mmCIF file of C-alpha atoms (C1' of nucleotides) in Angstrom:
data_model
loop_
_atom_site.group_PDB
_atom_site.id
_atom_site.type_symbol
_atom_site.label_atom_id
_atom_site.label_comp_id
_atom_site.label_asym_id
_atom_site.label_seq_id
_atom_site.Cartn_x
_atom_site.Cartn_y
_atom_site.Cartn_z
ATOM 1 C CA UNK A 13 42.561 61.326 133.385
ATOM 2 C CA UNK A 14 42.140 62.690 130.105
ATOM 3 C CA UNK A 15 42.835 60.266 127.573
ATOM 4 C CA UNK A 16 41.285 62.764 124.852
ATOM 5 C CA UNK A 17 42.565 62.336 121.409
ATOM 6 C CA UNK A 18 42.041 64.977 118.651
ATOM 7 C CA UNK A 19 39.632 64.422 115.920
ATOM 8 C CA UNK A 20 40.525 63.190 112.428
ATOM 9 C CA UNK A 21 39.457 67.133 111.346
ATOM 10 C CA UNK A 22 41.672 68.760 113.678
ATOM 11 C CA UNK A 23 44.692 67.148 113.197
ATOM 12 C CA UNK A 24 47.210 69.600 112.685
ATOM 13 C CA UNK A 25 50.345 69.016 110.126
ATOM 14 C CA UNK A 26 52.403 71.581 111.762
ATOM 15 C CA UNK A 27 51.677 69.935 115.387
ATOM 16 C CA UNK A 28 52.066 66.545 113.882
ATOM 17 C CA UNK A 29 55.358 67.214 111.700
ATOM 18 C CA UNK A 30 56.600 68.687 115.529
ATOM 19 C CA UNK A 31 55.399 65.865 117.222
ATOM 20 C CA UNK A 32 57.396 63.272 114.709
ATOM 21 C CA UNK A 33 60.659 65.624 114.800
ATOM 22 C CA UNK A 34 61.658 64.509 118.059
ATOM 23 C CA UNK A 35 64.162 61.156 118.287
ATOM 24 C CA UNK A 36 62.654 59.951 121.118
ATOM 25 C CA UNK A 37 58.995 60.277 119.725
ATOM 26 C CA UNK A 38 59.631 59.009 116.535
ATOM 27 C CA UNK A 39 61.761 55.786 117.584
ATOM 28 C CA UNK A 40 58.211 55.223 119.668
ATOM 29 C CA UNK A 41 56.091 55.619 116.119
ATOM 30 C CA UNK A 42 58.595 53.366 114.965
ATOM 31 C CA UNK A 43 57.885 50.744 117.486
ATOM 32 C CA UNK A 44 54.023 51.590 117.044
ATOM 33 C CA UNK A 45 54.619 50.773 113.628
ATOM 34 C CA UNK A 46 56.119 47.609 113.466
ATOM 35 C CA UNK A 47 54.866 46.327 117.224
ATOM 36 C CA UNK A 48 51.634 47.477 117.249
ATOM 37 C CA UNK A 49 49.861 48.157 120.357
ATOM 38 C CA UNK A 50 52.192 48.229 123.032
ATOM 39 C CA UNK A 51 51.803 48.632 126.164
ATOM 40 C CA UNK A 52 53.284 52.295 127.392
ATOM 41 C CA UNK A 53 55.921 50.629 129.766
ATOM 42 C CA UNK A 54 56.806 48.248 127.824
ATOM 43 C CA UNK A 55 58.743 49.899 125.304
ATOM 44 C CA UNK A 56 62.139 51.107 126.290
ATOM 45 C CA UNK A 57 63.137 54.405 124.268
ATOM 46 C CA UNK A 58 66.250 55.336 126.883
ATOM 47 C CA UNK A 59 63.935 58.255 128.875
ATOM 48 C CA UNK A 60 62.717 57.999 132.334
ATOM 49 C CA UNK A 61 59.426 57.200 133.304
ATOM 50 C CA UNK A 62 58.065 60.624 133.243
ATOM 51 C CA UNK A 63 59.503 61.754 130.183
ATOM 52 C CA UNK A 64 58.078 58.818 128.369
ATOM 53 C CA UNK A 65 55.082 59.537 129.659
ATOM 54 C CA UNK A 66 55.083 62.953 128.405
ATOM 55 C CA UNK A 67 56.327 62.312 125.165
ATOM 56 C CA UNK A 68 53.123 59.265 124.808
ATOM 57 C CA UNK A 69 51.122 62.659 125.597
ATOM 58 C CA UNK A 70 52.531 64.725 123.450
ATOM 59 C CA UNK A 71 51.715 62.307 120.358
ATOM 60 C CA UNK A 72 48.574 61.375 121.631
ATOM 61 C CA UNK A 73 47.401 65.268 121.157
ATOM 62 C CA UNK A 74 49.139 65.389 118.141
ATOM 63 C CA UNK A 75 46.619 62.522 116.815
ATOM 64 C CA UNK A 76 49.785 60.473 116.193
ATOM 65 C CA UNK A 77 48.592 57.775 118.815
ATOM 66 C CA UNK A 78 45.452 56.586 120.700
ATOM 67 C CA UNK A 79 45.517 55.278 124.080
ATOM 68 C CA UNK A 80 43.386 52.718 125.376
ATOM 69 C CA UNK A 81 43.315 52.340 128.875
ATOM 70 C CA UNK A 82 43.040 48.666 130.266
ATOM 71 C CA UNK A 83 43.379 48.010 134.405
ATOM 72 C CA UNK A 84 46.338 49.700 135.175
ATOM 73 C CA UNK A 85 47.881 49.900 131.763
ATOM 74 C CA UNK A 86 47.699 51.820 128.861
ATOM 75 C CA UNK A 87 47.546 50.595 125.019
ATOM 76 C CA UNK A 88 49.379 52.663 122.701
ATOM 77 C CA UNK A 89 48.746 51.949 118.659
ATOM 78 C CA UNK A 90 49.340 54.473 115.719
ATOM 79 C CA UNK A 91 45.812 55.947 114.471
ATOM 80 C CA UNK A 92 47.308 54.661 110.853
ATOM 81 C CA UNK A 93 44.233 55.433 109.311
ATOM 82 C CA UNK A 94 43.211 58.749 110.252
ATOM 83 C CA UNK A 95 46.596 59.960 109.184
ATOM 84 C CA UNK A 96 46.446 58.391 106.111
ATOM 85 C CA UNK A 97 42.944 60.109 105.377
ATOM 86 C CA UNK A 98 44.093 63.392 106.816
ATOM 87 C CA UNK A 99 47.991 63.355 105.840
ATOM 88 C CA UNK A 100 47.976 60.526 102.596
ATOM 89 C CA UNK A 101 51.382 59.343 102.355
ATOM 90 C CA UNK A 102 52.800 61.101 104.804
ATOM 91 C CA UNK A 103 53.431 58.424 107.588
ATOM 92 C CA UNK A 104 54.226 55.814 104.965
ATOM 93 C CA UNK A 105 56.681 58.495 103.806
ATOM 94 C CA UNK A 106 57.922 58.827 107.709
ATOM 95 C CA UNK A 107 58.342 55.149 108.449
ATOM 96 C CA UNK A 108 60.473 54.027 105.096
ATOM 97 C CA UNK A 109 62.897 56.141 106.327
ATOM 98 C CA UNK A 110 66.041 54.356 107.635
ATOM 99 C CA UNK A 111 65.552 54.504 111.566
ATOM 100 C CA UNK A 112 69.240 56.394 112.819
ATOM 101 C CA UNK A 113 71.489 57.421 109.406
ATOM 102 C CA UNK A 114 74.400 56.899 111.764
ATOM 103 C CA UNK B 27 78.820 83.802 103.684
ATOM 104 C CA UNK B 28 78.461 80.123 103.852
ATOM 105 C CA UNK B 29 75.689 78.863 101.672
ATOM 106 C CA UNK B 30 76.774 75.128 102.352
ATOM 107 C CA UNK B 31 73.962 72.903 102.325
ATOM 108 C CA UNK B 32 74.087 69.110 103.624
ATOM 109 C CA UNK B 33 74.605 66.479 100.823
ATOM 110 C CA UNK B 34 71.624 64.588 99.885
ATOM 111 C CA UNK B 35 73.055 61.600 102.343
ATOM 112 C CA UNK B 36 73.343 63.485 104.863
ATOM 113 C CA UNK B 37 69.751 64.618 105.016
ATOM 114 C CA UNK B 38 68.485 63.775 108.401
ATOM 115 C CA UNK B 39 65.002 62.711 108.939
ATOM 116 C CA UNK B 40 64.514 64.623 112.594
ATOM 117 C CA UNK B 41 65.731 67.594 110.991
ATOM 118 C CA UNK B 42 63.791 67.932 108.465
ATOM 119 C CA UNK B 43 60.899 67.438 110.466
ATOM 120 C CA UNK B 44 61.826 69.514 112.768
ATOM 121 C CA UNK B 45 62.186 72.366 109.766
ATOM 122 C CA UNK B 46 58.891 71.648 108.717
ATOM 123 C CA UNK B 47 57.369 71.692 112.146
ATOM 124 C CA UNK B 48 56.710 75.197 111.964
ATOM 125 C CA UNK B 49 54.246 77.444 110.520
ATOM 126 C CA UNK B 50 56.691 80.068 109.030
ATOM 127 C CA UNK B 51 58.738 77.666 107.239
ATOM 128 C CA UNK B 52 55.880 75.592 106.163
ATOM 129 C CA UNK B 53 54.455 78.424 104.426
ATOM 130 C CA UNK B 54 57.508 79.248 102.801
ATOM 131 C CA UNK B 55 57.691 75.785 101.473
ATOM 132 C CA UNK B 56 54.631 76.263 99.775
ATOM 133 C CA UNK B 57 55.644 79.219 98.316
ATOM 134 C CA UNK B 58 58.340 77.638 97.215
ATOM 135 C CA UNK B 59 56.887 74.283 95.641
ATOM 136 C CA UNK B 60 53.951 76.355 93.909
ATOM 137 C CA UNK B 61 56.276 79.170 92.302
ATOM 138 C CA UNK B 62 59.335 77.486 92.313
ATOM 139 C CA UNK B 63 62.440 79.408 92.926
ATOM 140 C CA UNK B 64 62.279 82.705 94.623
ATOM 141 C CA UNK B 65 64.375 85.588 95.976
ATOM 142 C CA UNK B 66 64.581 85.501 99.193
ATOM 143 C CA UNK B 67 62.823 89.125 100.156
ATOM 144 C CA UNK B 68 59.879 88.570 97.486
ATOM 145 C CA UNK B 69 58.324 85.923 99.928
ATOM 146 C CA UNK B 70 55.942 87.689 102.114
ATOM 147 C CA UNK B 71 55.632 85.355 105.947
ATOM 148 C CA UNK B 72 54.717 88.165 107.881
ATOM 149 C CA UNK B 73 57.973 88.183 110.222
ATOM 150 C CA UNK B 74 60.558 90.517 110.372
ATOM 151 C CA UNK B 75 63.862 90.524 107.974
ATOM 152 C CA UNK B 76 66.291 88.601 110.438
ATOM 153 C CA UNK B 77 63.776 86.275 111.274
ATOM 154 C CA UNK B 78 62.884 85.395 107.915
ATOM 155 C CA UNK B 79 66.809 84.907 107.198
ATOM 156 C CA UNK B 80 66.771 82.662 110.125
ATOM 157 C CA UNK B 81 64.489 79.719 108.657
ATOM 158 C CA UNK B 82 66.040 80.994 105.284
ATOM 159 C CA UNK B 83 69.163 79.359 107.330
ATOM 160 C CA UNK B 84 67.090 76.813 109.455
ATOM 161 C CA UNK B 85 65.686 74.933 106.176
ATOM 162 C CA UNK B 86 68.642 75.514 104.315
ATOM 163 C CA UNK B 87 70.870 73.383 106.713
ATOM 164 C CA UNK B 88 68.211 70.835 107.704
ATOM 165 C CA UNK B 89 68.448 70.352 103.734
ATOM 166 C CA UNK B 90 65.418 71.334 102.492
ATOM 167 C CA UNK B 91 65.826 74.104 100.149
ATOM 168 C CA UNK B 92 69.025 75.035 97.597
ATOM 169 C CA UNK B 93 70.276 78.979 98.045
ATOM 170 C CA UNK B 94 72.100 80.309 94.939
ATOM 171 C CA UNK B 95 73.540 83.730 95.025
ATOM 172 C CA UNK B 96 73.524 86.337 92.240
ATOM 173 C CA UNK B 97 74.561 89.640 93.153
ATOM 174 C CA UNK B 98 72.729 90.856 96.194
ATOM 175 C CA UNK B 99 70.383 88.277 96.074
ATOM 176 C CA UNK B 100 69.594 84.966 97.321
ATOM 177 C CA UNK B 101 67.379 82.725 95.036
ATOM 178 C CA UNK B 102 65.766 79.918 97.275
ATOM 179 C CA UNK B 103 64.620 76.819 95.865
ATOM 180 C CA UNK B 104 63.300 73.425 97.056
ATOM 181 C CA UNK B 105 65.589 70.443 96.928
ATOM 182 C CA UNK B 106 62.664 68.160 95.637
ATOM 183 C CA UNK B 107 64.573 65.315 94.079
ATOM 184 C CA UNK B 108 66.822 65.379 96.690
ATOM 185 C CA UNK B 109 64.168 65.241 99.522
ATOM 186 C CA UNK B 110 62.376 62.485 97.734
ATOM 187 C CA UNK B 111 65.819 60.128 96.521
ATOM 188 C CA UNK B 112 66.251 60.362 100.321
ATOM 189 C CA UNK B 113 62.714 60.284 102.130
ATOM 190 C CA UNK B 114 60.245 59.342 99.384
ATOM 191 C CA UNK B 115 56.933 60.670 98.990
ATOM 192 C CA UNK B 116 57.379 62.867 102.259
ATOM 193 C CA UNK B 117 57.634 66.125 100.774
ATOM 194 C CA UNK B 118 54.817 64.958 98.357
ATOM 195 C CA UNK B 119 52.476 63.956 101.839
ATOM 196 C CA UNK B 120 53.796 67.294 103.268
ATOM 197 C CA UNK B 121 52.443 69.489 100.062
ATOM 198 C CA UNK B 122 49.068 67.961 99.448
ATOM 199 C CA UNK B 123 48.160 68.561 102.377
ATOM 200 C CA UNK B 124 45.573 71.940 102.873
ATOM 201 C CA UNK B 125 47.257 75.167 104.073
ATOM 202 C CA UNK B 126 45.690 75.775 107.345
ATOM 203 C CA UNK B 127 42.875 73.832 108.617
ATOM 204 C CA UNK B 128 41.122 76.862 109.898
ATOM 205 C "C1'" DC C 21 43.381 46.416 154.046
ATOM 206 C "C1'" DA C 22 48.338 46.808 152.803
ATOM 207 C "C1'" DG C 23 51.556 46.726 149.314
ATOM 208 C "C1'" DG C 24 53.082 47.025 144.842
ATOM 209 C "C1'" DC C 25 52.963 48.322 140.242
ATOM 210 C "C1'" DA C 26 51.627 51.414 135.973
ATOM 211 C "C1'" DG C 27 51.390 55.628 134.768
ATOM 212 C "C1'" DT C 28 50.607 60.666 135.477
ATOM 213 C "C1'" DT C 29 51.567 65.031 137.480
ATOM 214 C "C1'" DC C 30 54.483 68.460 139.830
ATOM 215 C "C1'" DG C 31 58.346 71.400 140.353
ATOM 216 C "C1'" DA C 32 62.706 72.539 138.873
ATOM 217 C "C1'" DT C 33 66.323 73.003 135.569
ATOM 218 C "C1'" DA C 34 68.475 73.633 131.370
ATOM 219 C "C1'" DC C 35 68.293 74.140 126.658
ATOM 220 C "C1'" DT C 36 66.451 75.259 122.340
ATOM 221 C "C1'" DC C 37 64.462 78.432 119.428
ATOM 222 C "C1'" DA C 38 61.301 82.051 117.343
ATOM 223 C "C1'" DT C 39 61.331 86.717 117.395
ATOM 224 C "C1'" DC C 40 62.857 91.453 117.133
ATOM 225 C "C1'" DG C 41 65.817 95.703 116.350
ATOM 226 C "C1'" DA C 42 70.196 97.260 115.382
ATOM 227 C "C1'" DA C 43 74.460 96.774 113.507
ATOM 228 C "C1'" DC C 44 76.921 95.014 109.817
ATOM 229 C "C1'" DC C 45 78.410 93.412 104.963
ATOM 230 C "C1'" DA C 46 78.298 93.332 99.910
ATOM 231 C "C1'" DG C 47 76.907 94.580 95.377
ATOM 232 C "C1'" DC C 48 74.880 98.061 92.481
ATOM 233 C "C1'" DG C 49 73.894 102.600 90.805
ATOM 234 C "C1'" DC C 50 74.689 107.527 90.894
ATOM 235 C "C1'" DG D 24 83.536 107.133 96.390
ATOM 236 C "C1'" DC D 25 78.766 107.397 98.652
ATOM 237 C "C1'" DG D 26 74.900 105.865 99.583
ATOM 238 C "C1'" DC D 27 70.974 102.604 98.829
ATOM 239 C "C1'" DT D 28 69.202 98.133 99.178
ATOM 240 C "C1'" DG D 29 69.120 92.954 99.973
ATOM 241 C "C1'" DG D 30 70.485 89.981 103.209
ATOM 242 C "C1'" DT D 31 73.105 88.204 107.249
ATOM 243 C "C1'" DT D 32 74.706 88.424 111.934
ATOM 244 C "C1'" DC D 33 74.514 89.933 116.809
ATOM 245 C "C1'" DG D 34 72.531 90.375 121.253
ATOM 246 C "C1'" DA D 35 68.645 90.119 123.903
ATOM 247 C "C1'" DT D 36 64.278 88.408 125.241
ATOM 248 C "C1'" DG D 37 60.569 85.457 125.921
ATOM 249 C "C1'" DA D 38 58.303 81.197 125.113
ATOM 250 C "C1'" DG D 39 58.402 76.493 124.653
ATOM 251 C "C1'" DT D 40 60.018 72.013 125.889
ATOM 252 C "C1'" DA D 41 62.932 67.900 127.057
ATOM 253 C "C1'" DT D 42 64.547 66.138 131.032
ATOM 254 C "C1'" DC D 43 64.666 64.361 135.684
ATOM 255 C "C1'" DG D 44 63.285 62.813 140.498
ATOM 256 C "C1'" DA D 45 59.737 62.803 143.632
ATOM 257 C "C1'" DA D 46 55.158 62.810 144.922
ATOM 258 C "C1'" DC D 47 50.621 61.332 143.696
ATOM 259 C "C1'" DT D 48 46.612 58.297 141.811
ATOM 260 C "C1'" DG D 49 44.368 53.989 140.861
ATOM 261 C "C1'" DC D 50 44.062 49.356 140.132
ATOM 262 C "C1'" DC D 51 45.033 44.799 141.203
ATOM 263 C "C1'" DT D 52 46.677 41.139 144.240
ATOM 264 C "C1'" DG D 53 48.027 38.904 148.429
#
DNA sequence: CAGGCAGTTCGATACTCATCGAACCAGCGC
DNA sequence: GCGCTGGTTCGATGAGTATCGAACTGCCTG
């Protein structure tokens, strides 16, 4: 298991603004944001189990999230900082954003 | 010829990810917020005429730039004020941002 | 050790979408 | 009117991806 994460340097806007322009993915930022860590199963974005799992991939090699495994569970929290230095303003920007505009 | 574009309310946050999730149209952004208002065909994104009308379209709808028609051409603008009234800061985060990150 | 639980991976499916060339449409100039 | 030129639309194609269930892996506990 891989949990590899991309470096501050690499992140890429283009992969990142992809990775956030998905509803599933960005209600989980959203819960990242306001939860904190979480705990990958414990967050219930309406997906199975697999495609939750790929979508936690997908923003962990975006650079959106880190993982930190832990037994048999894995500790999802927003790398808030390395956006900001790489992307200033632009998850701020992402989060103030009303969640669903009906 | 439709060049309906979504009210300022109706912006959605997905969507305009989404639009600005790829390299074509992020470039053409940039065009856009460094020499303001363009005709269409002047922008040079290294893709062929149709597909460069398509994200023409794609950011149009997702509500990120203005069209305005005179004569055979299309002037393309961005909708700053609007993108920021509705998601502030983002396009701002978006902008400042380097080019391409090698 | 056996079972269960957390999470990933696999394989398949369906859908979206970026891309192109060709055809088409609409002004403009001759 | 005839054609050129800017731009859109069409149809096709290929790539990417969101989704699922099922199989697998690993850890922890009884």
């Amino acid at each position: 298991m891989d949990v590899f994460q991309p470096a501050t340097a690499d992140l890429d806007l283009t992969t990142v603004l992809q990775a956030l322009g998905d509803p599933v993915r960005l209600k989980i930022v959203r819960e990242l944001a306001t939860g904190g860590e979480q705990v990958c199963g414990a967050m219930e974005v309406g997906v199975s189990k697999s495609t939750r799992s790929h979508h936690f991939k997908t923003l962990r090699e975006a650079g959106v999230t880190a993982t930190r495994v832990e037994g048999t569970h894995r500790h999802v929290s927003l790398r808030r900082d390395d956006l900001e230095a790489r992307f200033p303003g632009l998850l701020d920007a992402v989060l103030q954003t009303q969640a669903a505009p009906a």
